[in-house]
Short mmCIF file of C-alpha atoms in Angstrom, two decimals:
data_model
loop_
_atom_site.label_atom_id
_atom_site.label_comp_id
_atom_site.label_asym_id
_atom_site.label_seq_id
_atom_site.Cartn_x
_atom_site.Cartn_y
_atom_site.Cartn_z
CA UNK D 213 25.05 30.26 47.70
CA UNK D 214 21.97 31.32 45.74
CA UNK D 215 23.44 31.69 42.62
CA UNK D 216 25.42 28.47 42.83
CA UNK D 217 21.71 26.61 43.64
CA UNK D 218 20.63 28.98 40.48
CA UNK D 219 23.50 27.33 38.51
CA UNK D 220 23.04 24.11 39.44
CA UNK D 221 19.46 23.81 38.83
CA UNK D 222 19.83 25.93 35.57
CA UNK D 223 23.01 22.63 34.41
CA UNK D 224 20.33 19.89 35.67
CA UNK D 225 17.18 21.60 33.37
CA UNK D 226 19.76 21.61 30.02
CA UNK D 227 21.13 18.51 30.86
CA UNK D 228 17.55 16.84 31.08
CA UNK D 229 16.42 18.90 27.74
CA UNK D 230 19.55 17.44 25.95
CA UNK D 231 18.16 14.01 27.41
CA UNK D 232 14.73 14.17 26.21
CA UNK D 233 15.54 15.63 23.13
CA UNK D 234 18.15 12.40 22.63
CA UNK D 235 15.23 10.59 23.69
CA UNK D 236 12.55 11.89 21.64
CA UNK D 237 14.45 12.88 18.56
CA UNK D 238 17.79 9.99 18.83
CA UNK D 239 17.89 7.62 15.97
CA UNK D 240 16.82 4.16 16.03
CA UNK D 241 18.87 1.69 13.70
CA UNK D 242 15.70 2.65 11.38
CA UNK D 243 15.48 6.54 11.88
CA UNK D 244 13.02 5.73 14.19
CA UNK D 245 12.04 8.34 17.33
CA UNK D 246 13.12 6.67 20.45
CA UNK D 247 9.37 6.54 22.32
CA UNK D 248 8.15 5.68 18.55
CA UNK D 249 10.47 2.68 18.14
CA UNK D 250 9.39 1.37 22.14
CA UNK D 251 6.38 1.54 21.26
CA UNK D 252 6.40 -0.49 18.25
CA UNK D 253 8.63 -2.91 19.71
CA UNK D 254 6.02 -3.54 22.27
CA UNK D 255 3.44 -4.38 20.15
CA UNK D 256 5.64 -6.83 17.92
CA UNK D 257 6.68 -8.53 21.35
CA UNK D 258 2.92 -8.81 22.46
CA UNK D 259 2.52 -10.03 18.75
CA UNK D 260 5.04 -12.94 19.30
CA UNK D 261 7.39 -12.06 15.97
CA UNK D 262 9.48 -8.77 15.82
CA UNK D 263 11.26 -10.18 12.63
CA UNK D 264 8.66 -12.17 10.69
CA UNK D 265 4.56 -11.95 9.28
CA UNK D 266 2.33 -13.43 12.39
CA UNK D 267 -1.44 -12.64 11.93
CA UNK D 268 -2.14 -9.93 14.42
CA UNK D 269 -3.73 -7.02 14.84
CA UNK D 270 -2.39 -4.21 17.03
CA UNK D 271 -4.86 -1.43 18.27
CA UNK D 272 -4.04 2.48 18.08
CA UNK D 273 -5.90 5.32 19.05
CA UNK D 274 -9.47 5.97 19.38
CA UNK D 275 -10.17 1.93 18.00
CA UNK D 276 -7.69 2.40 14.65
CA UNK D 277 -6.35 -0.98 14.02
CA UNK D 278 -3.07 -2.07 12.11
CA UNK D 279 -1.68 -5.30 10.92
CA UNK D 280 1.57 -6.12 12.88
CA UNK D 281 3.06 -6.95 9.22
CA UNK D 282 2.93 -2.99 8.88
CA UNK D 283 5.57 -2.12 11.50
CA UNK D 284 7.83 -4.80 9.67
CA UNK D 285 8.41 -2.62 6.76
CA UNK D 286 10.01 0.03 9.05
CA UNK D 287 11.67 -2.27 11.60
CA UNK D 288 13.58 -4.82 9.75
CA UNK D 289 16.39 -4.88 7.01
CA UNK D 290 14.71 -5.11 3.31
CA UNK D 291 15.39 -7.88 1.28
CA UNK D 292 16.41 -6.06 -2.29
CA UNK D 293 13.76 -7.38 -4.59
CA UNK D 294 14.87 -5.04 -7.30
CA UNK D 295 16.51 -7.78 -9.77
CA UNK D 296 13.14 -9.23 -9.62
CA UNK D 297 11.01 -6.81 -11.19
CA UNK D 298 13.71 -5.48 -13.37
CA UNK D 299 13.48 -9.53 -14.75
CA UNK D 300 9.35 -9.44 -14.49
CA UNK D 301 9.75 -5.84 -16.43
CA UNK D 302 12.10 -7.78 -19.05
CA UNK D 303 9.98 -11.16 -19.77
CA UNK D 304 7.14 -8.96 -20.12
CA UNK D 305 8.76 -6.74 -22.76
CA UNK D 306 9.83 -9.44 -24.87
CA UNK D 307 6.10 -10.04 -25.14
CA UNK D 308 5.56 -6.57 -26.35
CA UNK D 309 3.97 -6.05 -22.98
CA UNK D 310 4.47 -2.54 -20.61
CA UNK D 311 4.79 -3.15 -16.87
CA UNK D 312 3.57 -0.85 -14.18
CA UNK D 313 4.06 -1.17 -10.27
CA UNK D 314 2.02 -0.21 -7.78
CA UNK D 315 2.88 -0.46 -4.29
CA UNK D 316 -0.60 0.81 -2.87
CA UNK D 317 0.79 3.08 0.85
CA UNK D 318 0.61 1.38 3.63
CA UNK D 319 -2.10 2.29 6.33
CA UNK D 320 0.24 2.38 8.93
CA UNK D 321 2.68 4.94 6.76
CA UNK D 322 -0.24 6.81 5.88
CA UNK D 323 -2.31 6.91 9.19
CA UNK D 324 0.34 6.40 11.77
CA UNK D 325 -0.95 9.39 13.60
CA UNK D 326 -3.65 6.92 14.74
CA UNK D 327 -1.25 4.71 16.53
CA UNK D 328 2.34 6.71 17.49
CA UNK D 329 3.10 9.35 20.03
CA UNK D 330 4.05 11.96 17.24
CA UNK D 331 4.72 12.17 13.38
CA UNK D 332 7.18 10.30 12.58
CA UNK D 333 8.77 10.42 8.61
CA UNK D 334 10.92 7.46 9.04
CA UNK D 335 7.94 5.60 9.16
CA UNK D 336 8.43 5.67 4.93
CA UNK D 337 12.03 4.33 5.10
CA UNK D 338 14.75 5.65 3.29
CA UNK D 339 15.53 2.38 1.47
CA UNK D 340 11.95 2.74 0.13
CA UNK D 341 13.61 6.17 -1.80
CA UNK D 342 16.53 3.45 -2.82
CA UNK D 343 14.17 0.96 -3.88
CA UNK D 344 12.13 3.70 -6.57
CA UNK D 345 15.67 5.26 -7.66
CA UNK D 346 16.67 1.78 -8.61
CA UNK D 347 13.90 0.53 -10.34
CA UNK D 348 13.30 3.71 -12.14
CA UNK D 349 16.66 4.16 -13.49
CA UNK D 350 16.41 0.78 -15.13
CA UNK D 351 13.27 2.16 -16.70
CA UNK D 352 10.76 0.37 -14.70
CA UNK D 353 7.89 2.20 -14.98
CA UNK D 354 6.48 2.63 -10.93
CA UNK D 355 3.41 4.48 -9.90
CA UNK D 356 4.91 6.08 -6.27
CA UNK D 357 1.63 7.74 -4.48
CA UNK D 358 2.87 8.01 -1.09
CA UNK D 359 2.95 11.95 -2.05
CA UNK D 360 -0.41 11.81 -2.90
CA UNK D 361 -1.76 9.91 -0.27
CA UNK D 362 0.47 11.67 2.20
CA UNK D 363 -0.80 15.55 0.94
CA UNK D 364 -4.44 14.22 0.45
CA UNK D 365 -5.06 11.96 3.92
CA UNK D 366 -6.35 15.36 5.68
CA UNK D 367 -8.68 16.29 3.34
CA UNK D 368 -9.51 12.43 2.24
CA UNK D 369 -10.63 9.37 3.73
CA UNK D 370 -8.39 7.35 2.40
CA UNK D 371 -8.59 4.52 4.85
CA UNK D 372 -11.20 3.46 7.57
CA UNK D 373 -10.27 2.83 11.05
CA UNK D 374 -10.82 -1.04 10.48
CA UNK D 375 -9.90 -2.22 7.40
CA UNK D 376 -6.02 -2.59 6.12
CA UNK D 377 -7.20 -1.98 2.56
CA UNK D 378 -7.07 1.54 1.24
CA UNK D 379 -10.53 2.44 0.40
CA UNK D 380 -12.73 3.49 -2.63
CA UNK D 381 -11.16 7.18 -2.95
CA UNK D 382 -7.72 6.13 -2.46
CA UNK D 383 -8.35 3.82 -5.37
CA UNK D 384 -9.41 6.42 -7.10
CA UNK D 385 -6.22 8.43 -6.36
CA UNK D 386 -4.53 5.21 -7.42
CA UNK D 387 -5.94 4.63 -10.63
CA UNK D 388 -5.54 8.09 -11.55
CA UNK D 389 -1.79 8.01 -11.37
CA UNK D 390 -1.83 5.03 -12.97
CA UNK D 391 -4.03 6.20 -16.08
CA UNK D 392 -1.10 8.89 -16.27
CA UNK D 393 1.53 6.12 -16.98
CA UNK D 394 -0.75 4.35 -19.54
CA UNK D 395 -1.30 7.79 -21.31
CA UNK D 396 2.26 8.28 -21.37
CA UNK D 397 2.57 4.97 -24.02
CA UNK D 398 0.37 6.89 -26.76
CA UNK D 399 -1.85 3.01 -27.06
CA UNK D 400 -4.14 3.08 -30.63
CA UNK D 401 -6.60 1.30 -28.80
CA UNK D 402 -10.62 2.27 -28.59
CA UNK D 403 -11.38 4.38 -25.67
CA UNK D 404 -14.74 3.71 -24.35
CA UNK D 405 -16.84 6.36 -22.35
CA UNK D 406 -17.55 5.29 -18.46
CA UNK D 407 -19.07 7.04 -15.00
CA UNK D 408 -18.63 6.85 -11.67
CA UNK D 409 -21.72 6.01 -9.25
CA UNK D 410 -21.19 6.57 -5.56
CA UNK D 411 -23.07 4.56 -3.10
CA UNK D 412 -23.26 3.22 0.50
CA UNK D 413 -22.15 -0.19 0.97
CA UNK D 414 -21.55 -2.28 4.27
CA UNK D 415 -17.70 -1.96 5.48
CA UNK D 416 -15.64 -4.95 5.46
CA UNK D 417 -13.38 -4.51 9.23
CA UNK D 418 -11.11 -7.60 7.95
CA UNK D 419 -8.95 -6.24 10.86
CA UNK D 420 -12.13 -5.89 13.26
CA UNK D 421 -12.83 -9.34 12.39
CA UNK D 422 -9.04 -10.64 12.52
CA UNK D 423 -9.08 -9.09 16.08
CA UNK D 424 -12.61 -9.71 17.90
CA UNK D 425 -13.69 -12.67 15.68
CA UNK D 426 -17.38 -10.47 15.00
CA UNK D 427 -18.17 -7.79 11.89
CA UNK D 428 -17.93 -4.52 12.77
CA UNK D 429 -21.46 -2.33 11.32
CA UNK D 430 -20.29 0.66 9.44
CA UNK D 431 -21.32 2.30 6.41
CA UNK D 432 -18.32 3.37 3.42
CA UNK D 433 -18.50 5.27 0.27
CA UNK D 434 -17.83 3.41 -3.09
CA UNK D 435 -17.67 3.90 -6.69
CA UNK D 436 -18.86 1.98 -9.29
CA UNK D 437 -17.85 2.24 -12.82
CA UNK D 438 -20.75 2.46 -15.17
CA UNK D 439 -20.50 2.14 -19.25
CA UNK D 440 -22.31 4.18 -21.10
CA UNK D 441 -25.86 2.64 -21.42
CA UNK D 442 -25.83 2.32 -17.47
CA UNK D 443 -24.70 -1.07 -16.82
CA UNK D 444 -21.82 -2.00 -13.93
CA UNK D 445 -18.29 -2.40 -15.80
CA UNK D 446 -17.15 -5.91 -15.96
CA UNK D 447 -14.01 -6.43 -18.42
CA UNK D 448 -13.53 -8.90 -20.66
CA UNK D 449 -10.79 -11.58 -20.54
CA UNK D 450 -8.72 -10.47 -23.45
CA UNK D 451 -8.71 -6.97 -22.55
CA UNK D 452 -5.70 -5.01 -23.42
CA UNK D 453 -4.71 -3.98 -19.91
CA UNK D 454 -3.87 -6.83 -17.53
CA UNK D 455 -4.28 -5.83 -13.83
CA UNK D 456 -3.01 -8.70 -11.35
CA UNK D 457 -1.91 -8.60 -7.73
CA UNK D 458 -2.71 -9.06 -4.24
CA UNK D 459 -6.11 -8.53 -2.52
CA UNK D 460 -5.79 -4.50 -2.98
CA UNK D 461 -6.90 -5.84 -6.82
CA UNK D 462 -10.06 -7.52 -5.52
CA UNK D 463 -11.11 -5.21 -2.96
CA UNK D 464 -14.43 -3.03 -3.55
CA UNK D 465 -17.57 -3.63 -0.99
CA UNK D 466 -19.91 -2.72 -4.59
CA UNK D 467 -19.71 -4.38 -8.00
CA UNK D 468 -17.11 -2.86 -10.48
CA UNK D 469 -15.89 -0.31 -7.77
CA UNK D 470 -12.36 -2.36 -7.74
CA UNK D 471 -9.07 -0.97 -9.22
CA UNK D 472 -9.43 -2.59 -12.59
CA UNK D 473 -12.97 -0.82 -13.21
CA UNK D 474 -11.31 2.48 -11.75
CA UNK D 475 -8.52 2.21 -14.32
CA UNK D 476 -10.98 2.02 -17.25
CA UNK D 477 -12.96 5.08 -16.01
CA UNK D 478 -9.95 6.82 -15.61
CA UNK D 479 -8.57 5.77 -19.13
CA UNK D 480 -11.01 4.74 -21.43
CA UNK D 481 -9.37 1.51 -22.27
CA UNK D 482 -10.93 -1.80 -21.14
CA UNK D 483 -9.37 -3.81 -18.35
CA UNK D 484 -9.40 -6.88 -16.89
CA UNK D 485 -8.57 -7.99 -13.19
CA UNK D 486 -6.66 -11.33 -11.56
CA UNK D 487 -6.60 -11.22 -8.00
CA UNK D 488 -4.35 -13.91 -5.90
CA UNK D 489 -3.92 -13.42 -2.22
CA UNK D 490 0.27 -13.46 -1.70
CA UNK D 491 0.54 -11.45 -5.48
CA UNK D 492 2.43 -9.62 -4.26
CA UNK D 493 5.53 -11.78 -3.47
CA UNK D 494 4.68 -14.26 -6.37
CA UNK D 495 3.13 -11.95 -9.35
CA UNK D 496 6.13 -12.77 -11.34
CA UNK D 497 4.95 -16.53 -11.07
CA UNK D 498 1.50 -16.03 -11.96
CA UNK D 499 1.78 -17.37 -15.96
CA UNK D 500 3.83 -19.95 -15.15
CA UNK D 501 2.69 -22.36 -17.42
CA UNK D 502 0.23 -20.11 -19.11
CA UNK D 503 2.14 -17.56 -21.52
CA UNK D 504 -0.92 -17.87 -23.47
CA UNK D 505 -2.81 -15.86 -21.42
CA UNK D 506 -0.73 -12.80 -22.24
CA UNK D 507 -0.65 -12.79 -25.73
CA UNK D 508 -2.69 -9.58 -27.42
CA UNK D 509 -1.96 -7.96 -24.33
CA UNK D 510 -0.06 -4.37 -24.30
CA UNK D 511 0.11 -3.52 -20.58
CA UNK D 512 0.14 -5.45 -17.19
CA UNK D 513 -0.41 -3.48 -14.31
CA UNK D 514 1.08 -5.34 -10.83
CA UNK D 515 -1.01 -3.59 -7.68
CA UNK D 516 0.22 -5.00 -4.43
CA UNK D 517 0.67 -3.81 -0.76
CA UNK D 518 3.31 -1.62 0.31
CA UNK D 519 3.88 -3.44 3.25
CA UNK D 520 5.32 -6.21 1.30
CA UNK D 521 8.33 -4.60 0.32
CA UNK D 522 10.43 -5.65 2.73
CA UNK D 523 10.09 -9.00 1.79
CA UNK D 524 11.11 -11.30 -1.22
CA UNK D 525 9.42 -11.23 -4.47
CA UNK D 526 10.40 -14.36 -7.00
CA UNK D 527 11.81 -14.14 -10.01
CA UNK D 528 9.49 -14.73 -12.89
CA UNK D 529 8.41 -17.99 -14.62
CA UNK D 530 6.25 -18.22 -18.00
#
């Protein structure tokens, strides 16, 4: 009778290992870990949308906050935005013009340890591998740094508990990869000689602010790009190197510490920035109406949120 109770208890233990383990390890329709995916649905209910942008903020761990558009990219079916930039890539070429995408890693890819139960590596989707593989073999030049960001976040601060945007390091990271593309093209431009200043500067919390409707007082480390007699980088309009996109191309709490700047430090070659909220679904639309603005120009660099990739991006007007 013993051994039977022995026997019995020993089938119940396996059978409730082979539940957990569907539990923890079982596939959402995403790749998603079954307590990761409840949780995120959760959030997107309390959110109001589990399908579409809303502006919310959704707290993790120890205060971390995340936009709810973050758990979109992993949740819902992408769109396919690849014959759009393959025709961006195009119009641009015609002009004698290089393109180069960024998608900057999204905070939740890159710091979901912040919010979720466990690691999870279907938080970077597998359709994100499609995406690159696509664009790349039709010779679309596109800067991936989720590697980078991914083996660096440990050692790097590459975000701040309440801001989406990446901060000044990560930029750094950024513009580094980047500079490797535009050395790849062999440019006869003039190289100028530039420095890097670090400083304090006030932290921006947009998410703090999104979600408590006060600033949040915190300190950040930036850099600032300095020519050589001293003076903060600002480029000139008809610089050679275009740099346009979302608010990732603005961002920097200290003068000249934004992408743009970082890109000339990094390459020698002057730069100039264009920064639209929503670039990131409409950069192909930016010159409508204003080819002229590209002329003399030999590369245009597209930074935008990674988040966004789910969505639509138009197809381009000049």
């Amino acid at each position: 009778m013993k051994r039977i109770l022995l026997c019995l208890i020993a089938i119940f233990c396996a059978a409730g290992a082979i539940f957990a383990g569907l539990y923890f390890f079982g596939n959402s329709r995403n790749g998603l870990s079954s307590w990761n995916a409840s949780l995120i649905r959760r959030d997107l209910a309390e959110c109001g949308s589990a399908t579409r942008e809303v502006k919310c903020v959704v707290e993790g761990k120890g205060g971390w906050l995340f936009l709810q558009e973050s758990f979109l990219g992993v949740t819902v079916p992408w769109k396919g935005n690849e014959p759009s930039i393959i025709a961006f890539r195009d119009s641009l070429r015609a002009r004698g013009i290089e393109l180069i995408v960024v998608p900057v890693p999204d905070k939740f890819q890159i710091e979901s340890r912040h919010y979720l139960y466990f690691t999870d590596k279907s938080l970077i989707p597998g359709v994100y591998a499609d995406w690159l593989a696509k664009l790349r073999a039709a010779g679309v030049r596109v800067v991936d740094e989720v590697p980078h960001f991914a083996a660096a976040k440990d050692s790097v601060n590459l975000f701040d508990p309440y801001e989406s945007h990446c901060s000044s390091a990560a930029r750094e990271l950024l513009a580094k990869s980047v500079a490797d593309e535009i050395q790849k093209m062999n440019l006869d431009l003039p190289r100028g000689g530039y420095t890097l200043k670090d400083s304090l500067a006030n932290g921006g919390g947009n998410l703090y602010y999104l979600k408590y409707q006060k600033y949040a007082h915190y300190k950040v480390h930036e850099s600032s790009v300095l020519r050589a007699d001293g003076t903060m980088y600002h480029g000139p309009r008809n610089a050679p190197i275009l740099v346009i996109g979302d608010s990732n191309v603005g961002q920097g709490h200290v003068y000249s510490s934004d992408i743009a700047s970082l890109i000339t430090q990094a390459t020698g070659y002057e730069t100039y920035a264009i920064s639209k909220v929503g670039a990131g679904n409409f950069g192909p639309r930016m010159f409508k109406g204003k080819a002229k603005f590209l002329e003399n120009r030999k590369v245009l660099v597209w930074v935008f949120d990674g988040r966004e990739l789910y969505g639509r991006i138009v197809m381009p007007e000049f």
